[in-house]
């Protein structure tokens, strides 16, 4: 049967068809939907782990125990999972293990633009890269075969344009795969120096073997010999751009991007007059191929930044001067906190009190821009907690009284807890704010250990954040309602001035969670409004100025009432 | 048929994804190769969003290039102009006249252009302006803006009405099939 599928959905389908029985992940754009779709298959156990390192370890345990297992994350998630990942390369697997990682060239929804192919090279793990949804599905199955044939985890690398594009896929039956028998084997699985040293030799051997065999993987590494004047080596979505504008060029499409098929590449290079490498992000093919003494043109005409396009290839390789109209210069439209977002009230008060904040990854980054300007930093998950402690140690106790750390519920569980332990252990006095919106908001609302439900929708024990903070050694933990700015203000003043560490939990669900809630928009009474602009300070997209008047866009307002609390003249009223 | 290129643009949260999915199913049902590229994650929170839809005998790239769009469906007026350079010379620009102020405008750092209609007309030869929000309201559900706009798009593509209705039926949530079909036929 043929149907149309998102790349991520096709990955999930591929896992299903390959007989996967365990799937683990931490959400992160653009990888999130893989696991959401996988959870839809009753034959597969699927979970959100608290972070990528845990997910990787759960997956490795499951594979060692004999199940075909997949683990998914975004590119920066691999950084978190890197510790077990590098050693999983040494232990190898038992049941097949596939690691799906989604890179984000162009940084549509990420804090950096790192290239996961480096991880494949660094950890000595083979990596496949599909170029559309149908390949995403079939490569998954192929990845499991390679994993088991070579006793290694296998990476599948995706990019935003593969993960979040839809194209036609061919569906097949699920393969029934028995659990592999488990046998205790300390030489294989206990990586202490005694056993790790011989394992390193095996890893090198395995990769050499794979590098040799890669030239025979003609289903993955395909050669389309046409006009021999120009040859192009490419992979993933750039392959599609190449085909779009250069249908007559000879193309070597790499479906396996690590290790590279040296023989195949040498052979291809010898048959074409001029050889180009078209790869987004880092010059990873280029550097290896150049090191073999093959002349190629790559990053001297292409960039290491952002996404490529068909137009770009037309210009850079075909040397065409395209007459492209420029984009109009218009006011930008950056993403913003939704109308009714619980974070807004917190940022409003922080700004009022002139308090700085080390921020974190999540919806709260949306409050970084004017007018709220709520955070000073955003680096990684958990960074909002630990960086705060660093600021305190650098500048002292008085200084830190004008600072807080911001972290979300999911992010706190991901890697904020250890930072909080550090604050208590090392005698910090910092105040951490957990903005608990009962979900993992930015990635599209996934459950997490604080929400009381798991990925399969079952009811599970709720992680009690207050009790947890107390157990860590925080004596002053208080819960506030972010829609009550007064309450937030009092709490912030008291806690930041304390000579002890403290935690303020701002608790209110993400506005988008309850789909059934009745939302009655507010309106501005033009008689009583004195145009003081106070309500504009909360940065609500629903409040706008039109012909000198302040009005509320009723298609956007959800009636959260925050603006009524900041209006000094009571001019904002409830609608019908 | 050469490949058809369509862009659906708007503001994150306006429901542009549903529109493109209906189009995807429509093309698939009619035996075409089809690719869509969507926006998930950050931009969905009120940012400027774009979905690319391409269908034909064989489609490689999932992206419509600058200057190649046959039709642009804009859910918001300023977004129409922001993406107008993607339109071909004789391409059609369908604009929902709804205005949503971006944050730089709300904070007073920038102004919402007052002459957008003229500017769009100046840049695109064929423009159609529709107050889809009012239409949708009259139908009793302001969320069906997207199917109202699809109704206009249908006039510029070669598919039978039944095919469109079928695509809507299999794509939208069951409970909303009726209102969406009504909205589709409302123009
Ligand atoms: S998704 Fe939820 S948490 Fe994120 S900005 Fe919107 S309302 Fe706020
Ligand atoms: S206008 Fe006021 S009540 Fe409406 S969503 Fe914005 S802050 Fe909330």
XYZ file of C-alpha atoms and ligand atoms in Angstrom, chain A residues 338-341 344 483 520-522 535 538-543 551-553 556-564 572, ligand 2:
37
model
C 1.226 32.413 23.096
C -1.647 34.579 24.291
C -2.502 33.231 27.722
C 0.943 31.672 28.290
C 4.282 35.879 30.605
C -1.376 34.818 36.685
C -13.898 34.357 26.392
C -11.853 37.205 24.921
C -11.520 40.508 26.757
C -0.781 46.553 29.010
C 3.307 42.184 28.882
C 4.007 41.418 25.232
C 0.712 39.734 24.485
C 0.213 39.210 20.727
C -3.507 39.875 21.169
C -3.055 43.444 22.361
C -7.557 47.119 21.130
C -7.650 43.421 21.832
C -7.750 41.074 18.852
C -6.232 35.745 19.454
C -7.193 36.633 23.061
C -7.974 33.660 25.264
C -9.164 35.656 28.260
C -6.286 34.796 30.591
C -6.876 38.072 32.487
C -3.203 38.926 32.995
C -3.650 42.278 31.258
C -6.513 43.229 33.590
C -9.899 45.946 30.206
S -5.173 40.323 25.829
Fe -4.956 40.104 28.032
S -6.471 38.586 28.579
Fe -6.219 38.436 26.381
S -4.672 36.857 26.168
Fe -3.554 38.783 26.202
S -2.965 39.109 28.318
Fe -4.521 37.468 28.308
